[in-house]
Tab-separated table of C-alpha atoms and ligand atoms in Angstrom:
chain	number	residue	atom	x	y	z
A	1	MET	CA	-3.932	-26.932	-22.983
A	2	LEU	CA	-4.255	-24.536	-20.036
A	3	ILE	CA	-1.243	-24.186	-17.768
A	4	VAL	CA	-1.356	-22.241	-14.504
A	5	LYS	CA	2.017	-20.754	-13.622
A	6	LYS	CA	2.671	-19.305	-10.198
A	7	PHE	CA	5.720	-17.159	-9.522
A	8	GLY	CA	7.029	-16.640	-6.000
A	9	GLY	CA	8.641	-13.559	-4.511
A	10	THR	CA	12.255	-14.291	-5.473
A	11	SER	CA	11.180	-15.115	-9.037
A	12	LEU	CA	9.866	-11.538	-9.241
A	13	GLY	CA	12.531	-9.995	-6.994
A	14	ASP	CA	13.530	-7.053	-9.220
A	15	ALA	CA	12.953	-5.520	-12.660
A	16	ASP	CA	15.312	-7.991	-14.380
A	17	ARG	CA	13.595	-10.975	-12.796
A	18	ILE	CA	10.183	-9.653	-13.827
A	19	ARG	CA	11.404	-9.260	-17.410
A	20	ALA	CA	12.847	-12.793	-17.336
A	21	VAL	CA	9.460	-14.139	-16.250
A	22	ALA	CA	7.744	-12.128	-19.002
A	23	ASP	CA	10.182	-13.549	-21.583
A	24	HIS	CA	9.455	-17.068	-20.374
A	25	LEU	CA	5.702	-16.446	-20.633
A	26	THR	CA	6.142	-14.982	-24.100
A	27	ARG	CA	7.874	-18.187	-25.262
A	28	ALA	CA	5.317	-20.446	-23.577
A	29	LYS	CA	2.488	-18.496	-25.197
A	30	LYS	CA	4.141	-18.797	-28.634
A	31	ASP	CA	4.233	-22.575	-28.084
A	32	GLY	CA	0.454	-22.391	-28.319
A	33	ASN	CA	-0.523	-22.854	-24.675
A	34	ASP	CA	-3.239	-21.008	-22.787
A	35	LEU	CA	-1.640	-19.503	-19.731
A	36	LEU	CA	-2.935	-18.159	-16.454
A	37	VAL	CA	-0.410	-16.568	-14.127
A	38	VAL	CA	-0.543	-16.126	-10.353
A	39	VAL	CA	1.980	-13.840	-8.687
A	40	SER	CA	3.324	-13.325	-5.171
A	41	ALA	CA	4.651	-10.044	-3.857
A	42	MET	CA	8.163	-9.051	-4.982
A	43	GLY	CA	11.021	-10.310	-2.819
A	44	LYS	CA	10.471	-9.533	0.848
A	45	THR	CA	7.646	-7.039	0.259
A	46	THR	CA	5.119	-8.863	2.452
A	47	ASP	CA	7.597	-9.050	5.377
A	48	ASP	CA	8.334	-5.357	4.939
A	49	LEU	CA	4.646	-4.453	4.989
A	50	ILE	CA	4.087	-6.492	8.155
A	51	ARG	CA	7.044	-4.737	9.797
A	52	LEU	CA	5.779	-1.358	8.696
A	53	ALA	CA	2.411	-2.093	10.305
A	54	SER	CA	4.118	-2.906	13.618
A	55	ASP	CA	6.167	0.295	13.395
A	56	VAL	CA	2.981	2.288	12.971
A	57	SER	CA	0.770	0.690	15.600
A	58	ASP	CA	0.237	-2.225	17.953
A	59	VAL	CA	-3.417	-2.038	17.074
A	60	GLN	CA	-3.964	-3.600	13.678
A	61	PRO	CA	-7.627	-4.137	12.839
A	62	PRO	CA	-7.708	-7.389	10.818
A	63	ARG	CA	-9.505	-5.735	7.920
A	64	GLU	CA	-6.814	-3.071	7.585
A	65	TYR	CA	-4.037	-5.639	7.995
A	66	ASP	CA	-5.370	-7.550	4.992
A	67	MET	CA	-5.859	-4.349	3.018
A	68	LEU	CA	-2.184	-3.587	3.625
A	69	VAL	CA	-0.510	-6.946	3.055
A	70	SER	CA	-2.561	-7.789	-0.026
A	71	SER	CA	-1.067	-4.756	-1.776
A	72	GLY	CA	2.312	-6.400	-2.492
A	73	GLU	CA	0.788	-8.723	-5.076
A	74	ARG	CA	-0.797	-5.772	-6.897
A	75	ILE	CA	2.633	-4.315	-7.559
A	76	SER	CA	3.856	-7.583	-9.075
A	77	MET	CA	0.844	-8.153	-11.283
A	78	ALA	CA	0.852	-4.673	-12.780
A	79	LEU	CA	4.597	-4.714	-13.443
A	80	LEU	CA	4.454	-8.163	-15.016
A	81	CYS	CA	1.637	-7.054	-17.336
A	82	MET	CA	3.746	-4.044	-18.362
A	83	ALA	CA	6.705	-6.297	-19.140
A	84	LEU	CA	4.427	-8.561	-21.186
A	85	ALA	CA	3.025	-5.562	-23.038
A	86	GLY	CA	6.615	-4.592	-23.850
A	87	ASN	CA	6.991	-8.019	-25.456
A	88	GLY	CA	3.815	-7.485	-27.463
A	89	VAL	CA	1.877	-10.066	-25.448
A	90	GLU	CA	-1.636	-9.195	-24.314
A	91	SER	CA	-2.324	-9.740	-20.637
A	92	VAL	CA	-4.655	-8.341	-18.006
A	93	SER	CA	-4.152	-8.134	-14.259
A	94	PHE	CA	-6.775	-8.998	-11.643
A	95	THR	CA	-6.804	-8.544	-7.882
A	96	GLY	CA	-8.101	-11.554	-5.964
A	97	SER	CA	-11.467	-9.859	-5.725
A	98	GLN	CA	-11.611	-9.089	-9.463
A	99	ALA	CA	-10.597	-12.693	-10.184
A	100	GLY	CA	-13.686	-13.849	-8.277
A	101	VAL	CA	-11.855	-15.545	-5.398
A	102	ILE	CA	-14.561	-15.606	-2.708
A	103	THR	CA	-13.450	-16.453	0.820
A	104	ASP	CA	-14.867	-16.699	4.316
A	105	THR	CA	-14.462	-13.726	6.653
A	106	GLU	CA	-11.437	-14.961	8.681
A	107	HIS	CA	-8.975	-12.161	8.004
A	108	SER	CA	-5.315	-13.152	7.518
A	109	ARG	CA	-6.159	-16.848	7.247
A	110	ALA	CA	-9.227	-16.886	5.034
A	111	ARG	CA	-10.374	-20.008	3.224
A	112	ILE	CA	-11.487	-19.989	-0.377
A	113	LEU	CA	-15.177	-20.863	-0.613
A	114	GLU	CA	-15.692	-20.514	-4.330
A	115	VAL	CA	-14.177	-18.993	-7.454
A	116	ARG	CA	-16.381	-17.031	-9.851
A	117	ALA	CA	-14.005	-17.223	-12.744
A	118	ASP	CA	-16.029	-15.462	-15.483
A	119	ARG	CA	-13.603	-12.597	-15.957
A	120	LEU	CA	-10.701	-15.040	-16.125
A	121	THR	CA	-12.391	-17.234	-18.737
A	122	ASP	CA	-13.351	-14.131	-20.750
A	123	ALA	CA	-9.725	-13.012	-20.754
A	124	LEU	CA	-8.547	-16.500	-21.737
A	125	ASN	CA	-11.141	-16.714	-24.504
A	126	SER	CA	-9.937	-13.451	-25.969
A	127	GLY	CA	-6.382	-14.822	-26.074
A	128	LYS	CA	-5.031	-12.773	-23.174
A	129	ILE	CA	-2.969	-13.983	-20.245
A	130	PRO	CA	-4.816	-13.280	-16.984
A	131	VAL	CA	-2.296	-12.303	-14.281
A	132	VAL	CA	-3.874	-12.793	-10.861
A	133	ALA	CA	-2.696	-11.418	-7.518
A	134	GLY	CA	-2.160	-14.446	-5.293
A	135	PHE	CA	-2.744	-14.774	-1.544
A	136	GLN	CA	-6.010	-12.819	-1.482
A	137	GLY	CA	-9.698	-12.818	-2.126
A	138	VAL	CA	-12.868	-11.035	-1.168
A	139	SER	CA	-15.000	-12.197	1.722
A	140	THR	CA	-18.705	-12.915	1.750
A	141	ASP	CA	-18.863	-9.535	3.569
A	142	HIS	CA	-17.169	-7.840	0.568
A	143	ASP	CA	-13.902	-7.119	2.369
A	144	VAL	CA	-10.415	-7.927	1.094
A	145	THR	CA	-9.007	-11.013	2.819
A	146	THR	CA	-5.674	-12.844	2.706
A	147	LEU	CA	-5.067	-16.588	2.813
A	148	GLY	CA	-2.144	-16.898	5.242
A	149	ARG	CA	1.584	-16.701	4.542
A	150	GLY	CA	2.561	-18.541	1.396
A	151	GLY	CA	-1.048	-18.308	0.247
A	152	SER	CA	-0.392	-17.619	-3.433
A	153	ASP	CA	0.343	-21.315	-3.851
A	154	THR	CA	-3.231	-21.953	-2.774
A	155	THR	CA	-4.602	-19.302	-5.135
A	156	ALA	CA	-2.772	-20.982	-8.021
A	157	VAL	CA	-4.030	-24.464	-7.163
A	158	ALA	CA	-7.598	-23.245	-6.655
A	159	LEU	CA	-7.643	-21.508	-10.049
A	160	ALA	CA	-6.061	-24.547	-11.713
A	161	ALA	CA	-8.774	-26.751	-10.190
A	162	VAL	CA	-11.662	-24.489	-11.161
A	163	LEU	CA	-10.436	-23.894	-14.710
A	164	GLY	CA	-9.434	-27.531	-15.260
A	165	ALA	CA	-5.770	-26.748	-15.975
A	166	THR	CA	-3.537	-29.626	-17.107
A	167	VAL	CA	-0.904	-28.694	-14.559
A	168	CYS	CA	-0.178	-26.079	-11.926
A	169	GLU	CA	3.464	-25.055	-12.170
A	170	ILE	CA	4.936	-23.492	-9.041
A	171	TYR	CA	8.060	-21.487	-9.885
A	172	THR	CA	10.436	-20.793	-7.047
A	173	ASP	CA	14.132	-20.267	-6.311
A	174	VAL	CA	14.943	-23.947	-5.809
A	175	THR	CA	14.835	-26.618	-8.496
A	176	GLY	CA	12.228	-28.784	-6.782
A	177	VAL	CA	11.520	-30.788	-3.667
A	178	PHE	CA	14.610	-32.434	-2.170
A	179	SER	CA	15.275	-35.522	-0.081
A	180	ALA	CA	16.448	-33.090	2.645
A	181	ASP	CA	17.191	-29.383	2.936
A	182	PRO	CA	20.173	-28.964	0.529
A	183	ARG	CA	21.639	-26.302	2.810
A	184	ILE	CA	22.127	-29.017	5.431
A	185	VAL	CA	22.715	-32.113	3.327
A	186	VAL	CA	25.019	-31.251	0.421
A	187	ASN	CA	24.214	-34.389	-1.550
A	188	ALA	CA	20.448	-34.174	-1.079
A	189	ARG	CA	18.651	-35.453	-4.148
A	190	ARG	CA	15.949	-33.710	-6.126
A	191	LEU	CA	12.851	-35.906	-6.140
A	192	ALA	CA	11.439	-36.421	-9.619
A	193	ARG	CA	8.010	-37.436	-8.325
A	194	VAL	CA	6.246	-37.518	-4.981
A	195	SER	CA	2.663	-38.401	-4.119
A	196	PHE	CA	0.209	-35.866	-2.684
A	197	GLU	CA	0.257	-37.811	0.587
A	198	GLU	CA	4.040	-37.624	0.854
A	199	MET	CA	4.043	-33.948	-0.081
A	200	LEU	CA	1.433	-33.235	2.604
A	201	GLU	CA	3.683	-34.817	5.220
A	202	ILE	CA	6.753	-33.030	3.854
A	203	SER	CA	4.997	-29.641	3.931
A	204	ALA	CA	3.555	-30.303	7.389
A	205	THR	CA	6.930	-31.219	8.899
A	206	GLY	CA	9.111	-28.369	7.718
A	207	GLY	CA	9.611	-28.749	3.950
A	208	ARG	CA	9.157	-25.101	3.072
A	209	VAL	CA	8.551	-25.361	-0.675
A	210	LEU	CA	4.747	-25.460	-0.789
A	211	GLN	CA	2.099	-24.070	1.527
A	212	LEU	CA	0.427	-27.029	3.254
A	213	ARG	CA	-3.047	-25.887	2.329
A	214	SER	CA	-2.199	-25.719	-1.367
A	215	VAL	CA	-1.159	-29.382	-1.272
A	216	GLU	CA	-4.420	-30.341	0.468
A	217	PHE	CA	-6.319	-28.484	-2.203
A	218	ALA	CA	-4.316	-30.110	-5.006
A	219	ARG	CA	-4.939	-33.548	-3.549
A	220	ASN	CA	-8.654	-32.977	-3.017
A	221	HIS	CA	-9.107	-31.755	-6.591
A	222	ASN	CA	-6.418	-33.931	-8.146
A	223	VAL	CA	-4.430	-31.062	-9.656
A	224	PRO	CA	-0.944	-32.205	-10.688
A	225	LEU	CA	1.720	-29.827	-9.350
A	226	HIS	CA	5.112	-29.227	-10.867
A	227	VAL	CA	7.535	-27.441	-8.531
A	228	ARG	CA	10.414	-25.916	-10.488
A	229	SER	CA	12.934	-23.108	-10.715
A	230	SER	CA	12.459	-19.794	-12.507
A	231	PHE	CA	16.233	-19.330	-12.453
A	232	THR	CA	17.167	-22.449	-14.462
A	233	TRP	CA	13.738	-23.347	-15.939
A	234	GLU	CA	14.716	-27.038	-15.775
A	235	PRO	CA	12.097	-29.711	-14.962
A	236	GLY	CA	11.626	-30.044	-11.204
A	237	THR	CA	9.458	-32.222	-8.946
A	238	TRP	CA	6.015	-33.519	-9.905
A	239	VAL	CA	3.478	-33.908	-7.126
A	240	VAL	CA	0.836	-36.328	-8.328
A	241	GLU	CA	-1.696	-38.881	-7.239
A	242	GLU	CA	-0.062	-42.091	-6.081
A	243	GLU	CA	-0.284	-44.826	-8.693
A	244	LEU	CA	-0.825	-48.299	-7.356
A	245	GLU	CA	1.900	-49.824	-9.438
A	246	MET	CA	4.291	-47.001	-8.581
A	247	GLU	CA	7.446	-48.459	-7.074
A	248	GLN	CA	7.487	-46.786	-3.695
A	249	ALA	CA	10.616	-45.729	-1.950
A	250	VAL	CA	10.531	-46.827	1.682
A	251	VAL	CA	11.826	-43.433	2.771
A	252	THR	CA	11.562	-40.472	0.406
A	253	ALA	CA	12.696	-37.515	2.455
A	254	VAL	CA	13.948	-36.382	5.826
A	255	THR	CA	12.568	-33.044	6.988
A	256	HIS	CA	13.144	-30.866	10.005
A	257	ASP	CA	11.337	-28.050	11.725
A	258	ASP	CA	12.582	-25.861	14.534
A	259	SER	CA	9.616	-23.537	14.669
A	260	GLU	CA	7.808	-25.336	17.479
A	261	ALA	CA	8.129	-25.516	21.248
A	262	LYS	CA	7.006	-28.115	23.751
A	263	VAL	CA	4.594	-27.687	26.660
A	264	THR	CA	4.071	-30.268	29.415
A	265	VAL	CA	1.259	-30.377	31.936
A	266	THR	CA	2.311	-32.701	34.719
A	267	GLY	CA	0.398	-34.820	37.205
A	268	VAL	CA	-3.066	-34.491	35.719
A	269	PRO	CA	-5.645	-36.963	37.057
A	270	ASP	CA	-6.393	-39.842	34.697
A	271	ARG	CA	-10.118	-39.346	34.152
A	272	PRO	CA	-12.431	-38.536	31.253
A	273	GLY	CA	-12.613	-34.898	30.204
A	274	VAL	CA	-9.162	-33.681	31.212
A	275	ALA	CA	-7.629	-33.689	27.731
A	276	ALA	CA	-10.897	-32.444	26.272
A	277	ARG	CA	-10.940	-29.446	28.625
A	278	LEU	CA	-7.291	-28.596	27.982
A	279	PHE	CA	-7.321	-28.829	24.209
A	280	ARG	CA	-10.692	-27.078	23.893
A	281	ALA	CA	-9.217	-24.147	25.818
A	282	LEU	CA	-6.190	-24.086	23.495
A	283	ALA	CA	-8.397	-24.349	20.400
A	284	ASP	CA	-10.534	-21.469	21.644
A	285	ARG	CA	-7.392	-19.336	21.653
A	286	SER	CA	-6.630	-20.493	18.097
A	287	VAL	CA	-3.508	-22.415	19.091
A	288	ASN	CA	-2.589	-24.974	16.460
A	289	VAL	CA	-1.504	-27.918	18.595
A	290	ASP	CA	0.694	-30.376	16.735
A	291	MET	CA	2.192	-33.471	18.407
A	292	ILE	CA	0.483	-34.735	21.553
A	293	VAL	CA	1.830	-37.387	23.871
A	294	GLN	CA	0.092	-38.699	26.957
A	295	ASN	CA	1.524	-41.533	28.944
A	296	THR	CA	-0.226	-44.407	30.689
A	297	SER	CA	-1.037	-43.182	34.171
A	298	LEU	CA	0.878	-44.191	37.233
A	299	HIS	CA	-1.071	-44.037	40.525
A	300	GLY	CA	-3.953	-42.334	38.728
A	301	ALA	CA	-1.997	-39.366	37.352
A	302	THR	CA	-0.290	-38.718	34.044
A	303	ASP	CA	1.645	-36.083	32.079
A	304	ILE	CA	0.468	-34.559	28.824
A	305	SER	CA	3.029	-33.038	26.462
A	306	PHE	CA	2.354	-31.300	23.190
A	307	THR	CA	4.060	-29.050	20.681
A	308	VAL	CA	2.831	-25.702	19.420
A	309	PRO	CA	4.221	-23.073	17.021
A	310	ARG	CA	6.803	-21.071	19.008
A	311	VAL	CA	4.791	-17.895	18.360
A	312	ASP	CA	1.914	-19.477	20.317
A	313	LEU	CA	4.061	-20.611	23.243
A	314	ASP	CA	3.164	-17.753	25.590
A	315	VAL	CA	-0.565	-18.037	25.146
A	316	SER	CA	-0.338	-21.833	25.430
A	317	VAL	CA	1.504	-21.665	28.727
A	318	GLN	CA	-0.919	-19.020	30.038
A	319	THR	CA	-3.872	-21.154	29.016
A	320	CYS	CA	-2.450	-24.208	30.803
A	321	GLU	CA	-1.563	-22.193	33.911
A	322	ALA	CA	-5.094	-20.790	34.045
A	323	LEU	CA	-6.512	-24.327	34.017
A	324	ARG	CA	-4.006	-25.781	36.435
A	325	ASP	CA	-6.162	-25.682	39.547
A	326	GLU	CA	-9.301	-26.750	37.775
A	327	LEU	CA	-7.519	-29.751	36.235
A	328	ARG	CA	-5.626	-30.413	39.471
A	329	ALA	CA	-2.359	-30.619	37.567
A	330	THR	CA	0.886	-30.496	39.528
A	331	GLY	CA	2.688	-28.201	37.116
A	332	VAL	CA	3.153	-26.618	33.705
A	333	ALA	CA	6.552	-26.651	32.020
A	334	PHE	CA	7.809	-25.612	28.620
A	335	ASP	CA	10.887	-26.142	26.502
A	336	ASP	CA	11.638	-24.100	23.434
A	337	ASP	CA	15.006	-25.654	22.735
A	338	VAL	CA	13.485	-28.479	20.734
A	339	ALA	CA	13.185	-29.351	17.057
A	340	ARG	CA	11.554	-32.069	15.077
A	341	VAL	CA	13.164	-34.440	12.616
A	342	SER	CA	10.893	-36.587	10.427
A	343	LEU	CA	11.158	-39.373	7.896
A	344	VAL	CA	8.520	-39.467	5.156
A	345	GLY	CA	7.895	-42.256	2.671
A	346	ALA	CA	4.873	-44.003	1.169
A	347	GLY	CA	6.671	-47.355	1.250
A	348	MET	CA	6.821	-47.260	5.057
A	349	LYS	CA	3.322	-48.712	5.143
A	350	SER	CA	4.716	-52.102	4.170
A	351	HIS	CA	8.192	-51.902	5.760
A	352	PRO	CA	8.046	-52.366	9.519
A	353	GLY	CA	11.770	-51.843	10.232
A	354	VAL	CA	11.978	-48.117	9.499
A	355	THR	CA	11.084	-46.915	12.977
A	356	ALA	CA	13.675	-49.170	14.617
A	357	GLN	CA	16.370	-48.106	12.168
A	358	MET	CA	15.566	-44.448	12.751
A	359	PHE	CA	15.824	-44.821	16.530
A	360	GLU	CA	19.033	-46.888	16.235
A	361	THR	CA	20.634	-44.243	14.033
A	362	LEU	CA	19.828	-41.496	16.530
A	363	ALA	CA	20.879	-43.640	19.501
A	364	ALA	CA	24.205	-44.634	17.943
A	365	ASN	CA	25.025	-40.954	17.735
A	366	GLY	CA	23.943	-40.047	21.239
A	367	ILE	CA	20.870	-38.105	20.131
A	368	ASN	CA	18.124	-38.439	22.698
A	369	ILE	CA	14.503	-38.676	21.591
A	370	ASP	CA	12.131	-36.538	23.590
A	371	MET	CA	8.785	-37.247	21.881
A	372	ILE	CA	7.694	-39.524	19.056
A	373	SER	CA	4.718	-39.403	16.733
A	374	THR	CA	3.854	-41.381	13.631
A	375	SER	CA	1.401	-41.584	10.751
A	376	THR	CA	1.231	-44.425	8.248
A	377	ILE	CA	3.864	-42.734	6.086
A	378	ARG	CA	5.799	-40.572	8.581
A	379	ILE	CA	7.815	-40.875	11.779
A	380	SER	CA	8.726	-37.747	13.744
A	381	CYS	CA	11.044	-37.379	16.723
A	382	ILE	CA	11.510	-34.344	18.912
A	383	VAL	CA	15.207	-33.842	19.704
A	384	ARG	CA	17.428	-31.067	21.092
A	385	LYS	CA	17.418	-28.139	18.713
A	386	ASP	CA	21.202	-27.938	18.432
A	387	LEU	CA	21.342	-31.582	17.304
A	388	VAL	CA	18.624	-31.501	14.665
A	389	GLU	CA	20.890	-30.752	11.707
A	390	ASP	CA	23.162	-33.644	12.703
A	391	ALA	CA	20.089	-35.854	12.939
A	392	VAL	CA	19.029	-34.851	9.417
A	393	ARG	CA	22.466	-35.655	7.966
A	394	LEU	CA	22.740	-38.965	9.841
A	395	LEU	CA	19.311	-40.164	8.784
A	396	HIS	CA	19.815	-39.057	5.192
A	397	SER	CA	22.893	-41.234	4.948
A	398	ALA	CA	21.541	-44.145	7.046
A	399	PHE	CA	18.602	-44.465	4.650
A	400	ASP	CA	20.747	-43.878	1.548
A	401	LEU	CA	18.546	-41.069	0.308
A	402	THR	CA	21.153	-39.824	-2.142
A	403	GLN	CA	20.649	-42.906	-4.296
A	404	THR	CA	18.085	-42.614	-7.081
A	405	THR	CA	15.264	-45.075	-6.737
B	501	LIG	N1	3.270	-12.712	-0.400
B	501	LIG	C1	2.653	-13.637	0.502
B	501	LIG	C2	3.644	-14.092	1.546
B	501	LIG	O1	4.796	-13.653	1.526
B	501	LIG	C3	2.036	-14.797	-0.180
B	501	LIG	C4	2.996	-15.706	-0.909
B	501	LIG	O2	4.155	-15.392	-1.124
B	501	LIG	O3	2.586	-16.798	-1.279
B	501	LIG	O4	3.320	-14.859	2.402
B	502	MG	MG1	5.815	-18.550	-1.263
């Protein structure tokens, strides 16, 4: 049985943590499993490298940026192999490039195109543990690329898919995926099992445990994920394909995200092509637009509001301002005092009352809803940022999420 084990930055935070991981791997290997390990950079190394780059220069050629930030994972992989050697366990480290992770050429947010895993299978066949640097690959132009923040999750899932691993275990500093952020809701419950679809919505709406892209990859290749703690080693949360007979909780989790801001373009004429023009311009500047709301027009004009990552707020507002005359909009406004609270649950599909109960809970507590968006298994509301934690607590208790289902 092949198990892929990915260890995040806090799991490898210092020499003691690295030795603890090596001891765990030594035991797992003795149990007779084939293991492949993916590592992140130690602790806050990646943040530190990014800061260092800014201290050195405002001009950061994308190729050099990736060369720099990919180096954190090299430190972890070499140190972990040394700790394993100290335990008498044979392992061999590989950079993303050596591991055969081939990506496109989009530096700092590259996508994996293919994995040429020969060196990994050779190492496995000779009984060694391959230890792979996560978060990176080599482009079709032969340059080092990185996969976006949190990208080692995606490396782990991709390798698990290609090598046909039984499970991809993601070790982190929390014991799994919770019904809400435990720092906000003290009695939040650890979820034993969630479906890929639910996990996608949780990751997309602020659940910080897994990189969104890794969940997409796991779903597309049906790789079971097991999110668990490297501090307690106890079983955590399984992310698996939804079984038809699975008893579905109506609401599984409440998430929140305060990393976005809202932009509104007012008084745009209600005619074909306006939204197309606006969102093409934003896409051309690589702005990842999230929620979009456009109202029915009154007297031939309407308002369009949307949310964007706060880091993209300035360019979004500039882009809208630049189009204002062409679109004949009356104004462009923004609000970065907003946050999003969401309910996620596969059982929502067949339970029509959830939306009403969510709105009633917020209303009863004087929390105004600014924007609403839904999918078949999610409802999101934009509220004032300073009220979002209250909203999370209120909804968690209104939907009884502490109870085991
Ligand atoms: N070290 C990278 C980051 O901090 C990748 C990862 O941790 O998954 O984003
Ligand atoms: Mg991470």
